[in-house]
Short mmCIF file of C-alpha atoms in Angstrom, two decimals:
data_model
loop_
_atom_site.label_atom_id
_atom_site.label_comp_id
_atom_site.label_asym_id
_atom_site.label_seq_id
_atom_site.Cartn_x
_atom_site.Cartn_y
_atom_site.Cartn_z
CA MET W 155 25.82 -21.87 9.87
CA SER W 156 27.33 -18.75 11.03
CA VAL W 157 28.67 -18.91 14.71
CA LEU W 158 27.78 -15.44 15.68
CA LEU W 159 23.99 -17.20 15.50
CA GLY W 160 25.03 -20.88 16.41
CA ASN W 161 22.95 -24.23 15.95
CA ARG W 162 19.82 -22.64 16.59
CA ARG W 163 16.67 -22.69 15.06
CA PHE W 164 15.23 -18.80 14.85
CA ARG W 165 11.00 -18.89 14.73
CA PHE W 166 9.36 -15.39 13.13
CA PHE W 167 6.21 -14.50 14.21
CA ASP W 168 4.77 -11.25 12.26
CA THR W 169 1.88 -9.27 13.91
CA THR W 170 1.04 -7.41 10.57
CA LEU W 171 -2.28 -8.33 11.37
CA ARG W 172 -1.87 -6.42 14.61
CA ASP W 173 0.65 -4.17 15.56
CA GLY W 174 0.99 -3.06 11.91
CA GLU W 175 -2.53 -1.95 11.15
CA GLN W 176 -2.36 0.29 14.75
CA THR W 177 -0.98 2.10 12.37
CA PRO W 178 -2.96 5.43 12.19
CA GLY W 179 -4.91 5.35 9.07
CA VAL W 180 -4.62 1.60 8.58
CA SER W 181 -8.72 -0.70 9.11
CA LEU W 182 -7.69 -3.78 7.75
CA THR W 183 -11.42 -5.75 6.87
CA PRO W 184 -12.15 -9.72 7.18
CA VAL W 185 -10.95 -10.03 4.39
CA ASN W 186 -8.06 -8.39 4.17
CA LYS W 187 -6.77 -9.60 7.33
CA LEU W 188 -7.31 -13.60 5.37
CA GLU W 189 -5.78 -12.35 2.59
CA ILE W 190 -2.51 -11.00 4.18
CA ALA W 191 -2.86 -14.10 6.58
CA ALA W 192 -2.32 -16.82 3.72
CA ALA W 193 0.49 -15.34 1.75
CA LEU W 194 2.12 -14.82 4.99
CA SER W 195 2.01 -18.54 6.10
CA ASP W 196 2.70 -18.97 2.47
CA ILE W 197 5.98 -16.65 2.32
CA GLY W 198 7.12 -19.43 6.42
CA VAL W 199 6.37 -17.68 9.35
CA ASP W 200 5.37 -19.62 12.44
CA VAL W 201 3.23 -17.08 14.41
CA ILE W 202 0.53 -14.57 12.41
CA GLU W 203 -0.79 -12.34 15.03
CA ALA W 204 -4.18 -11.53 13.76
CA GLY W 205 -5.10 -8.79 15.90
CA SER W 206 -6.93 -8.51 19.21
CA ALA W 207 -10.21 -10.92 20.01
CA VAL W 208 -12.09 -8.64 21.96
CA ALA W 209 -11.34 -5.09 20.10
CA SER W 210 -14.57 -6.41 17.34
CA GLU W 211 -17.17 -8.22 15.71
CA GLY W 212 -14.60 -7.72 13.03
CA GLU W 213 -11.83 -9.05 14.41
CA ARG W 214 -13.18 -11.84 16.46
CA GLU W 215 -14.70 -12.77 12.76
CA ALA W 216 -11.00 -12.06 11.32
CA ILE W 217 -9.22 -14.65 13.32
CA ARG W 218 -12.52 -16.85 12.60
CA LEU W 219 -11.59 -16.97 9.66
CA ILE W 220 -7.82 -17.11 9.76
CA ALA W 221 -7.49 -19.91 11.86
CA ASP W 222 -10.28 -21.83 10.04
CA ALA W 223 -7.84 -21.17 6.76
CA GLY W 224 -5.83 -24.41 7.60
CA LEU W 225 -2.81 -22.29 7.32
CA ALA W 226 0.63 -23.78 8.38
CA ALA W 227 1.30 -20.71 10.74
CA GLU W 228 -0.42 -20.44 14.15
CA CYS W 229 -2.96 -18.13 14.89
CA CYS W 230 -2.21 -16.61 17.77
CA THR W 231 -4.60 -13.31 18.90
CA TYR W 232 -3.11 -10.06 21.68
CA VAL W 233 -5.12 -10.50 24.89
CA ARG W 234 -4.63 -8.25 28.42
CA ALA W 235 -4.66 -10.07 31.65
CA LEU W 236 -7.90 -9.77 32.37
CA ASN W 237 -10.55 -13.65 31.64
CA GLN W 238 -12.85 -12.22 28.92
CA ASP W 239 -9.71 -10.67 26.14
CA ILE W 240 -8.54 -15.13 26.78
CA ASP W 241 -12.50 -16.16 26.37
CA CYS W 242 -12.44 -13.83 23.23
CA ALA W 243 -9.74 -15.14 21.59
CA ALA W 244 -10.55 -19.40 22.65
CA GLU W 245 -13.86 -18.83 21.48
CA ALA W 246 -12.43 -17.34 18.10
CA GLY W 247 -10.94 -20.52 17.58
CA ALA W 248 -7.39 -18.96 18.23
CA ASP W 249 -3.83 -20.80 19.11
CA SER W 250 -2.06 -19.59 21.10
CA VAL W 251 -2.58 -15.38 22.83
CA HIS W 252 0.36 -13.37 22.81
CA LEU W 253 -0.37 -11.98 26.80
CA VAL W 254 0.73 -8.45 26.82
CA VAL W 255 1.85 -7.46 30.95
CA PRO W 256 3.34 -3.87 31.27
CA VAL W 257 6.67 -4.57 33.55
CA SER W 258 7.95 -0.95 33.24
CA ASP W 259 7.07 1.36 36.78
CA LEU W 260 5.94 3.81 34.67
CA HIS W 261 3.24 1.93 33.04
CA ILE W 262 2.65 -0.06 35.84
CA SER W 263 1.57 3.31 38.05
CA LYS W 264 1.03 5.48 35.40
CA LYS W 265 -0.51 2.98 32.73
CA MET W 266 -1.96 0.75 34.98
CA GLN W 267 -2.27 2.71 37.98
CA LYS W 268 -1.72 -0.47 40.69
CA THR W 269 1.45 -1.72 41.73
CA ARG W 270 3.46 -4.66 40.64
CA GLU W 271 1.50 -7.13 43.08
CA GLU W 272 -0.81 -6.79 41.70
CA VAL W 273 0.20 -6.56 38.14
CA HIS W 274 1.77 -10.16 39.22
CA ALA W 275 -1.21 -11.72 40.51
CA MET W 276 -3.07 -10.35 37.21
CA ALA W 277 -0.50 -12.17 34.90
CA MET W 278 0.03 -15.27 36.55
CA SER W 279 -3.84 -15.82 36.77
CA ALA W 280 -4.31 -15.05 33.19
CA VAL W 281 -1.26 -17.31 32.14
CA ALA W 282 -3.09 -20.25 34.19
CA TYR W 283 -6.44 -19.19 32.73
CA ALA W 284 -5.24 -19.60 29.19
CA LYS W 285 -4.01 -22.48 29.51
CA GLU W 286 -6.54 -24.02 31.27
CA ARG W 287 -8.85 -22.31 27.71
CA GLY W 288 -6.01 -24.48 25.88
CA LEU W 289 -4.88 -22.18 24.58
CA ILE W 290 -0.66 -21.59 23.97
CA VAL W 291 1.07 -18.65 26.16
CA GLU W 292 3.61 -16.23 24.90
CA LEU W 293 3.62 -14.17 27.65
CA SER W 294 4.76 -10.48 26.75
CA GLY W 295 6.59 -8.09 29.52
CA GLU W 296 5.79 -3.86 27.71
CA ASP W 297 7.62 -2.24 28.19
CA ALA W 298 10.13 -4.37 29.66
CA SER W 299 13.46 -2.21 28.44
CA ARG W 300 12.54 0.33 31.57
CA ALA W 301 11.87 -2.31 33.49
CA ASP W 302 13.37 -3.04 35.88
CA GLN W 303 15.37 -5.95 35.47
CA GLU W 304 14.65 -8.27 38.61
CA PHE W 305 11.06 -8.05 38.59
CA LEU W 306 10.61 -8.95 35.35
CA ALA W 307 12.71 -11.95 35.08
CA MET W 308 10.77 -12.82 38.46
CA LEU W 309 8.04 -12.07 36.32
CA TYR W 310 8.99 -14.78 33.85
CA ARG W 311 10.68 -17.03 36.42
CA ASP W 312 6.98 -16.96 38.04
CA GLY W 313 4.98 -17.19 34.25
CA ILE W 314 6.60 -20.31 33.12
CA GLU W 315 5.69 -22.19 36.19
CA SER W 316 2.43 -21.46 35.95
CA GLY W 317 2.19 -22.79 32.31
CA ALA W 318 3.27 -20.04 30.04
CA ASP W 319 5.26 -21.86 26.70
CA ARG W 320 6.95 -18.77 25.57
CA LEU W 321 8.19 -15.31 26.26
CA CYS W 322 8.53 -12.06 25.69
CA PHE W 323 10.45 -9.15 25.51
CA CYS W 324 8.74 -6.07 24.32
CA ASP W 325 11.07 -3.10 23.40
CA THR W 326 7.88 -1.15 23.36
CA VAL W 327 9.74 2.83 22.41
CA GLY W 328 12.07 2.32 20.94
CA VAL W 329 14.82 2.41 23.80
CA LEU W 330 16.91 -0.91 23.40
CA THR W 331 20.21 -0.48 21.80
CA PRO W 332 22.18 -3.62 20.62
CA GLU W 333 24.50 -3.22 23.00
CA ARG W 334 22.31 -3.50 26.28
CA ALA W 335 20.06 -6.33 23.98
CA THR W 336 23.46 -8.51 24.66
CA GLU W 337 23.36 -7.97 28.22
CA ILE W 338 19.99 -7.59 29.87
CA ILE W 339 19.10 -10.57 27.27
CA PRO W 340 20.70 -14.12 28.18
CA PRO W 341 19.58 -14.19 31.71
CA LEU W 342 15.65 -13.71 30.23
CA CYS W 343 16.37 -17.18 28.27
CA MET W 344 14.13 -19.31 30.56
CA ALA W 345 12.03 -20.09 27.76
CA PRO W 346 12.18 -19.74 24.17
CA LEU W 347 12.20 -15.93 24.17
CA SER W 348 11.19 -13.34 22.05
CA ILE W 349 12.46 -10.20 20.73
CA HIS W 350 9.81 -7.18 20.45
CA CYS W 351 11.31 -4.18 18.81
CA HIS W 352 9.75 -0.57 17.89
CA ASN W 353 12.03 1.45 15.08
CA ASP W 354 12.15 4.50 17.08
CA LEU W 355 15.59 5.33 16.95
CA GLY W 356 16.03 3.12 14.05
CA LEU W 357 17.07 0.78 16.11
CA ALA W 358 15.16 -2.56 15.51
CA LEU W 359 16.50 -4.54 13.34
CA ALA W 360 19.99 -4.24 14.58
CA THR W 361 18.58 -4.77 17.81
CA THR W 362 16.28 -7.19 17.01
CA LEU W 363 19.61 -9.34 15.43
CA ALA W 364 21.52 -8.42 18.78
CA ALA W 365 19.32 -10.20 20.56
CA PHE W 366 19.71 -13.62 18.23
CA LYS W 367 22.67 -13.41 19.28
CA ALA W 368 22.06 -13.13 22.83
CA GLY W 369 20.26 -16.18 23.07
CA ALA W 370 16.44 -14.92 21.56
CA SER W 371 14.40 -17.49 19.36
CA CYS W 372 11.98 -15.36 17.96
CA SER W 373 11.54 -11.88 16.79
CA HIS W 374 8.41 -10.44 16.39
CA VAL W 375 7.90 -8.56 13.12
CA THR W 376 5.52 -7.02 10.44
CA VAL W 377 6.06 -6.99 7.09
CA ASN W 378 6.79 -4.19 5.37
CA GLY W 379 7.53 -1.94 9.07
CA LEU W 380 4.46 -0.97 9.12
CA GLY W 381 3.39 -0.08 13.67
CA GLU W 382 2.50 2.56 15.44
CA ARG W 383 4.95 5.64 15.34
CA ALA W 384 7.76 4.83 13.67
CA GLY W 385 7.03 1.42 13.02
CA ASN W 386 7.85 -1.75 14.01
CA THR W 387 11.13 -4.25 13.02
CA PRO W 388 10.58 -4.96 9.68
CA PHE W 389 10.50 -8.27 8.17
CA GLU W 390 11.98 -8.51 4.89
CA GLU W 391 14.46 -6.89 6.51
CA VAL W 392 14.85 -9.34 9.44
CA ILE W 393 15.35 -11.69 6.79
CA MET W 394 17.60 -11.25 4.49
CA SER W 395 20.62 -9.58 6.80
CA LEU W 396 20.02 -13.43 8.58
CA GLU W 397 20.70 -14.69 4.47
CA THR W 398 23.17 -12.35 3.13
CA LEU W 399 24.56 -11.05 6.47
CA TYR W 400 24.94 -14.19 8.25
CA GLY W 401 24.04 -17.27 6.83
CA TYR W 402 21.76 -17.55 8.16
CA LYS W 403 18.69 -19.80 6.48
CA THR W 404 15.45 -18.91 7.46
CA GLY W 405 12.94 -21.62 5.88
CA ILE W 406 10.84 -18.20 4.41
CA ASP W 407 10.68 -18.31 0.00
CA THR W 408 12.17 -15.23 -0.17
CA LYS W 409 11.34 -14.25 -3.81
CA LYS W 410 7.67 -13.52 -2.13
CA ILE W 411 9.04 -10.99 -0.36
CA TYR W 412 8.38 -8.00 -2.81
CA PRO W 413 5.07 -9.85 -3.61
CA LEU W 414 3.67 -9.84 0.38
CA SER W 415 5.34 -6.54 0.99
CA THR W 416 3.08 -5.27 -2.46
CA LEU W 417 -0.03 -6.54 -1.30
CA VAL W 418 0.23 -5.69 1.76
CA SER W 419 1.03 -1.96 0.81
CA ARG W 420 -2.42 -2.20 -1.76
CA LEU W 421 -4.56 -3.49 1.12
CA THR W 422 -3.13 -1.01 3.98
CA GLY W 423 -3.45 1.65 1.77
CA VAL W 424 0.29 2.74 3.17
CA PRO W 425 3.01 3.06 0.22
CA PHE W 426 6.85 2.37 1.43
CA ALA W 427 9.39 5.14 0.85
CA THR W 428 11.11 4.99 -2.27
CA ASN W 429 14.36 4.11 -0.95
CA LYS W 430 13.30 1.37 1.59
CA PRO W 431 15.11 -1.29 2.19
CA ILE W 432 14.42 -4.07 -0.12
CA VAL W 433 11.30 -3.44 -1.16
CA GLY W 434 11.58 0.16 -2.52
CA THR W 435 11.39 1.58 -5.97
CA MET W 436 15.46 2.57 -5.29
CA ALA W 437 16.92 -0.43 -4.24
CA PHE W 438 17.50 -2.44 -7.08
CA THR W 439 17.30 1.09 -9.15
CA HIS W 440 20.62 2.82 -11.02
CA GLU W 441 21.77 6.03 -12.00
CA SER W 442 25.08 6.87 -11.76
CA GLY W 443 27.41 5.56 -15.23
CA ILE W 444 29.95 4.06 -12.82
CA HIS W 445 27.91 2.24 -10.06
CA ALA W 446 25.67 1.02 -13.71
CA HIS W 447 28.89 0.12 -15.77
CA GLY W 448 29.99 -2.09 -12.76
CA LEU W 449 26.34 -4.23 -12.13
CA PHE W 450 26.50 -4.49 -16.25
CA ARG W 451 29.87 -6.89 -15.00
CA ASP W 452 29.02 -8.17 -12.09
CA SER W 453 26.29 -7.19 -10.61
CA ARG W 454 27.51 -7.60 -6.70
CA THR W 455 29.51 -4.72 -7.71
CA TYR W 456 26.65 -2.32 -6.32
CA GLU W 457 24.17 -4.78 -4.92
CA PRO W 458 24.30 -7.05 -1.77
CA ILE W 459 22.02 -9.11 -2.57
CA SER W 460 20.39 -9.72 -5.49
CA PRO W 461 16.92 -7.90 -6.87
CA GLU W 462 15.57 -11.90 -7.92
CA SER W 463 16.16 -13.87 -4.56
CA VAL W 464 13.22 -10.80 -3.26
CA GLY W 465 10.84 -11.58 -6.34
CA ARG W 466 12.18 -8.08 -7.71
CA GLN W 467 13.70 -6.94 -10.64
CA ARG W 468 16.97 -4.77 -11.19
CA ARG W 469 16.36 -0.82 -13.17
CA ILE W 470 18.29 1.00 -14.89
CA VAL W 471 17.59 4.97 -15.27
CA LEU W 472 18.64 8.15 -17.12
CA GLY W 473 19.17 10.95 -16.05
CA LYS W 474 23.02 12.85 -16.39
CA HIS W 475 25.27 10.73 -14.19
CA SER W 476 24.32 7.76 -16.76
CA GLY W 477 27.45 6.70 -19.14
CA SER W 478 27.37 5.10 -21.56
CA ALA W 479 26.83 1.23 -20.37
CA SER W 480 23.84 1.76 -18.73
CA VAL W 481 22.59 3.87 -22.67
CA LYS W 482 24.12 1.90 -24.85
CA ALA W 483 22.04 -0.67 -22.74
CA ALA W 484 18.94 0.88 -22.32
CA LEU W 485 18.63 1.34 -26.32
CA THR W 486 19.56 -2.29 -27.28
CA GLU W 487 16.38 -3.03 -24.58
CA LEU W 488 14.48 -0.23 -27.12
CA GLY W 489 15.43 -2.18 -30.08
CA TYR W 490 17.84 0.43 -31.01
CA SER W 491 22.23 -0.50 -32.26
CA PRO W 492 23.88 2.78 -32.43
CA ASN W 493 27.35 3.02 -33.62
CA PRO W 494 29.88 4.69 -31.46
CA ARG W 495 29.21 8.45 -32.49
CA GLN W 496 25.67 8.12 -32.77
CA LEU W 497 26.27 6.45 -28.62
CA GLU W 498 27.78 8.90 -27.95
CA GLU W 499 25.78 11.87 -29.43
CA ILE W 500 22.79 10.43 -27.86
CA VAL W 501 24.57 10.31 -24.24
CA LYS W 502 25.73 13.75 -24.51
CA ARG W 503 21.34 14.78 -25.23
CA VAL W 504 19.93 12.16 -22.48
CA LYS W 505 22.73 13.96 -19.88
CA ALA W 506 21.19 17.29 -21.24
CA LEU W 507 17.90 16.53 -20.12
CA GLY W 508 19.47 14.93 -16.91
CA ASP W 509 20.79 18.62 -15.91
CA GLU W 510 17.55 20.39 -16.91
CA GLY W 511 16.26 18.22 -13.78
CA ARG W 512 13.68 16.06 -16.11
CA ARG W 513 12.75 12.58 -15.68
CA VAL W 514 13.96 10.19 -18.68
CA SER W 515 11.61 8.39 -19.50
CA ASP W 516 11.74 5.59 -22.43
CA THR W 517 10.59 8.12 -24.36
CA ASP W 518 12.45 10.62 -24.62
CA VAL W 519 15.52 8.27 -25.00
CA MET W 520 13.89 6.94 -27.97
CA ALA W 521 12.55 10.52 -29.80
CA ILE W 522 16.40 11.17 -28.67
CA ALA W 523 17.77 8.42 -30.53
CA ASP W 524 15.56 8.67 -33.77
CA ALA W 525 16.86 12.30 -34.11
CA VAL W 526 20.35 11.12 -33.61
CA MET W 527 20.27 8.26 -36.30
CA LEU W 528 18.00 10.01 -38.89
CA LEU W 529 15.02 8.17 -38.32
CA GLU W 530 11.84 8.89 -39.41
CA CYS W 531 8.96 8.37 -36.39
CA LYS W 532 5.45 9.91 -38.15
CA PRO W 533 2.71 9.43 -35.99
CA ILE W 534 0.17 6.76 -36.41
CA ILE W 535 -2.02 8.27 -33.28
CA SER W 536 -3.14 11.60 -33.39
CA VAL W 537 -6.24 13.71 -31.47
CA LYS W 538 -8.03 15.94 -32.17
CA GLN W 539 -9.76 16.76 -29.77
CA PHE W 540 -11.20 15.39 -26.51
CA THR W 541 -13.74 16.54 -24.40
CA VAL W 542 -14.80 15.63 -20.26
CA VAL W 543 -17.55 16.52 -18.18
CA SER W 544 -17.38 15.25 -14.93
CA GLY W 545 -19.77 16.32 -12.04
CA SER W 546 -21.12 16.21 -8.61
CA ASN W 547 -24.13 14.64 -10.34
CA ILE W 548 -22.51 13.12 -13.23
CA LEU W 549 -20.89 9.94 -13.87
CA PRO W 550 -17.73 10.82 -15.25
CA THR W 551 -17.23 10.84 -19.08
CA ALA W 552 -15.09 11.11 -22.05
CA SER W 553 -14.61 11.49 -25.10
CA VAL W 554 -12.64 12.26 -27.96
CA THR W 555 -11.86 12.11 -31.89
CA MET W 556 -8.69 10.63 -32.84
CA GLU W 557 -6.86 9.88 -36.52
CA VAL W 558 -5.89 6.33 -36.26
CA ASN W 559 -3.58 5.62 -39.14
CA GLY W 560 -5.43 7.93 -41.02
CA GLU W 561 -8.86 6.91 -40.34
CA GLU W 562 -10.75 9.71 -38.25
CA VAL W 563 -12.43 7.78 -35.08
CA THR W 564 -14.51 8.70 -32.57
CA GLY W 565 -15.39 7.43 -29.01
CA ALA W 566 -17.23 7.47 -25.54
CA ALA W 567 -16.19 6.49 -22.19
CA THR W 568 -17.18 6.16 -18.72
CA GLY W 569 -15.09 6.58 -16.06
CA ASP W 570 -14.04 6.06 -11.73
CA GLY W 571 -12.93 9.50 -12.41
CA PRO W 572 -12.20 12.83 -14.98
CA VAL W 573 -8.69 10.65 -15.68
CA ASP W 574 -9.98 7.09 -16.48
CA ALA W 575 -12.97 8.88 -18.38
CA ALA W 576 -10.26 10.07 -20.56
CA LEU W 577 -7.86 7.25 -20.15
CA ARG W 578 -10.50 4.33 -21.02
CA VAL W 579 -11.61 6.38 -24.35
CA LEU W 580 -8.49 6.42 -25.74
CA GLN W 581 -7.47 2.74 -24.89
CA GLN W 582 -11.18 1.86 -27.24
CA SER W 583 -10.14 4.07 -29.43
CA VAL W 584 -6.91 2.60 -30.96
CA ALA W 585 -8.35 -0.82 -30.61
CA SER W 586 -8.03 -1.18 -33.98
CA ALA W 587 -4.17 -0.59 -33.91
CA GLY W 588 -2.89 -2.97 -31.13
CA ASP W 589 -4.32 -4.68 -27.77
CA ILE W 590 -2.72 -1.68 -25.65
CA ARG W 591 -3.10 -2.21 -21.95
CA LEU W 592 -1.92 1.35 -18.59
CA ASP W 593 0.37 -1.16 -16.03
CA GLU W 594 0.93 1.54 -14.07
CA TYR W 595 0.33 6.00 -13.77
CA HIS W 596 1.75 7.58 -11.86
CA VAL W 597 1.61 11.95 -11.65
CA GLU W 598 3.39 14.20 -9.56
CA ALA W 599 3.55 18.23 -8.31
CA ILE W 600 6.32 19.75 -9.97
CA THR W 601 5.34 22.63 -8.83
CA GLY W 602 2.30 24.00 -5.87
CA GLY W 603 -0.31 25.98 -6.04
CA THR W 604 -3.57 26.05 -8.13
CA ASP W 605 -1.56 26.20 -11.11
CA ALA W 606 0.63 23.90 -10.26
CA MET W 607 2.36 21.73 -13.49
CA VAL W 608 1.57 18.11 -12.65
CA ASP W 609 3.71 15.21 -15.04
CA VAL W 610 2.31 11.94 -15.38
CA THR W 611 4.41 8.94 -16.31
CA VAL W 612 2.53 6.39 -17.18
CA LYS W 613 4.02 1.93 -18.36
CA LEU W 614 2.13 1.25 -21.24
CA ARG W 615 2.06 -2.69 -22.77
CA LYS W 616 0.94 -4.28 -25.85
CA ASP W 617 2.41 -8.21 -26.99
CA GLY W 618 4.62 -8.30 -23.87
CA ARG W 619 6.85 -5.41 -24.69
CA THR W 620 6.07 -1.91 -22.61
CA ILE W 621 7.53 1.21 -22.70
CA THR W 622 7.41 3.93 -20.12
CA SER W 623 5.48 8.15 -21.73
CA ARG W 624 5.43 10.72 -19.74
CA GLY W 625 2.93 14.44 -19.90
CA ALA W 626 3.91 17.68 -18.60
CA ARG W 627 1.19 20.61 -18.15
CA THR W 628 -1.01 22.52 -15.45
CA ASP W 629 -3.54 20.28 -16.31
CA ILE W 630 -3.94 16.50 -15.79
CA ILE W 631 -6.38 15.12 -18.03
CA GLN W 632 -3.46 17.19 -20.91
CA ALA W 633 -0.82 15.59 -19.57
CA SER W 634 -2.68 12.26 -18.98
CA VAL W 635 -3.11 12.29 -22.91
CA GLU W 636 -0.24 13.74 -24.16
CA ALA W 637 1.02 10.31 -21.52
CA VAL W 638 -0.46 8.28 -22.94
CA VAL W 639 -0.70 9.06 -26.95
CA THR W 640 3.39 9.20 -27.15
CA GLY W 641 3.81 6.26 -25.77
CA MET W 642 0.76 4.38 -27.75
CA ASN W 643 2.93 5.96 -30.85
CA ARG W 644 5.57 4.25 -29.56
CA LEU W 645 4.84 1.80 -28.51
CA LEU W 646 2.78 1.34 -32.50
CA ARG W 647 5.64 2.11 -34.19
CA GLU W 648 6.93 -0.74 -35.20
CA LEU W 649 3.48 -2.29 -36.68
CA ASP W 650 3.29 1.11 -38.51
CA GLU W 651 6.67 0.27 -40.26
CA LYS W 652 5.43 -2.67 -41.29
CA ARG W 653 2.20 -2.14 -43.07
CA ARG W 654 3.99 1.35 -44.70
CA THR W 655 6.56 -1.58 -46.10
CA ASP W 656 3.60 -4.14 -46.84
CA THR W 657 1.89 -1.17 -48.38
CA ASP W 658 5.23 -0.42 -50.80
#
């Protein structure tokens, strides 16, 4: 146990389904909320703020589903200091309420248009009423960072006397600094105190950790840091900081962090930044030759935590910074064993591609290796023609004529869009040569304008083996077909070589 945090038990209150859903453009169905809540409970969070029961019938349905699901986590709902909010929470089956009252003069006068005395009276009445309804009460001071701390302390103290079980300090606009938190949190710990931070100035994680050190016993968090404006304190960052930097065992199943993050990203439609800590695409991706060389010897050289500890895997990508160690590792994974002279030439060519600003895919590496090592790579699949038809009243349809292992194959397929239809017909047409699955599809515009060059990257899988491939055209359908066909040829190369050997 870290001496900085003491021998205390910290709790985690997840508000992804309430504060996180207030991210502009995010709207979750009751079934979506239940799926996320089940994952949150499974990973080990203590409290799930499932939404605001008074907001809509859909919210009440979601809270009822979560409350009735038999989850280990406590089901909580946001309420104002109003009896109707509390009634909705109780009737929806919530275990507890996050009772939020404004405490700064700015919020009291401008938002509520009331006095401190009126807000205090409302808060005490609401706490007492919630207890009468059999609810656990977490009394929360909104905009506490900018409040008169004497008034806040009085509100907390009287709230406890009125029956509040827990307290919460809300840094509503992210202006609390870690240094200030260490000063003002200790005298407010009259009951179990939560810290609720927003990340407007990028201090949410640091302030949350400082509040823990100062006596807070619970943090309000959201998965991936979702939330209004710049979001809330990210769940995954708090957990891994406590585990890694402070040696504190959170009780969270950290190997489920990445699956949880991807689930929330998928259901909310909010992707995380590529360089986001813990869960971003680049968090465990390495290119630099010096870094990669150190990683192969000991991963701790350039990684503070192992990717496996959060349910991820390390990726080594190749480019102009790549050295012999990383290129050799990629080649070994792809089934190549170059001699030192060949490896030197392959590294040189990989760097040349990187200097052109290109993303170096597995297919690029294999093509280079084939050329350098003088391997014949006869195409197994070639496209003779393809046509895609799509329109406002037409189901997108693609037809293709291909040559597969020397035999002409013609096929057609429909899809959700022209690209989907094209990729479906390709997969169907090569079925005789092998079952190839499309695991990932990514497209980005390289240049601007209506004639933009698009770069399509795909990840294909066959018999447990995966490969990435790339296509670049001004036509997204042509680029997609190019990427898939090139990747399919690479995946089927071993099968073709075996077929030719058997023939010989």
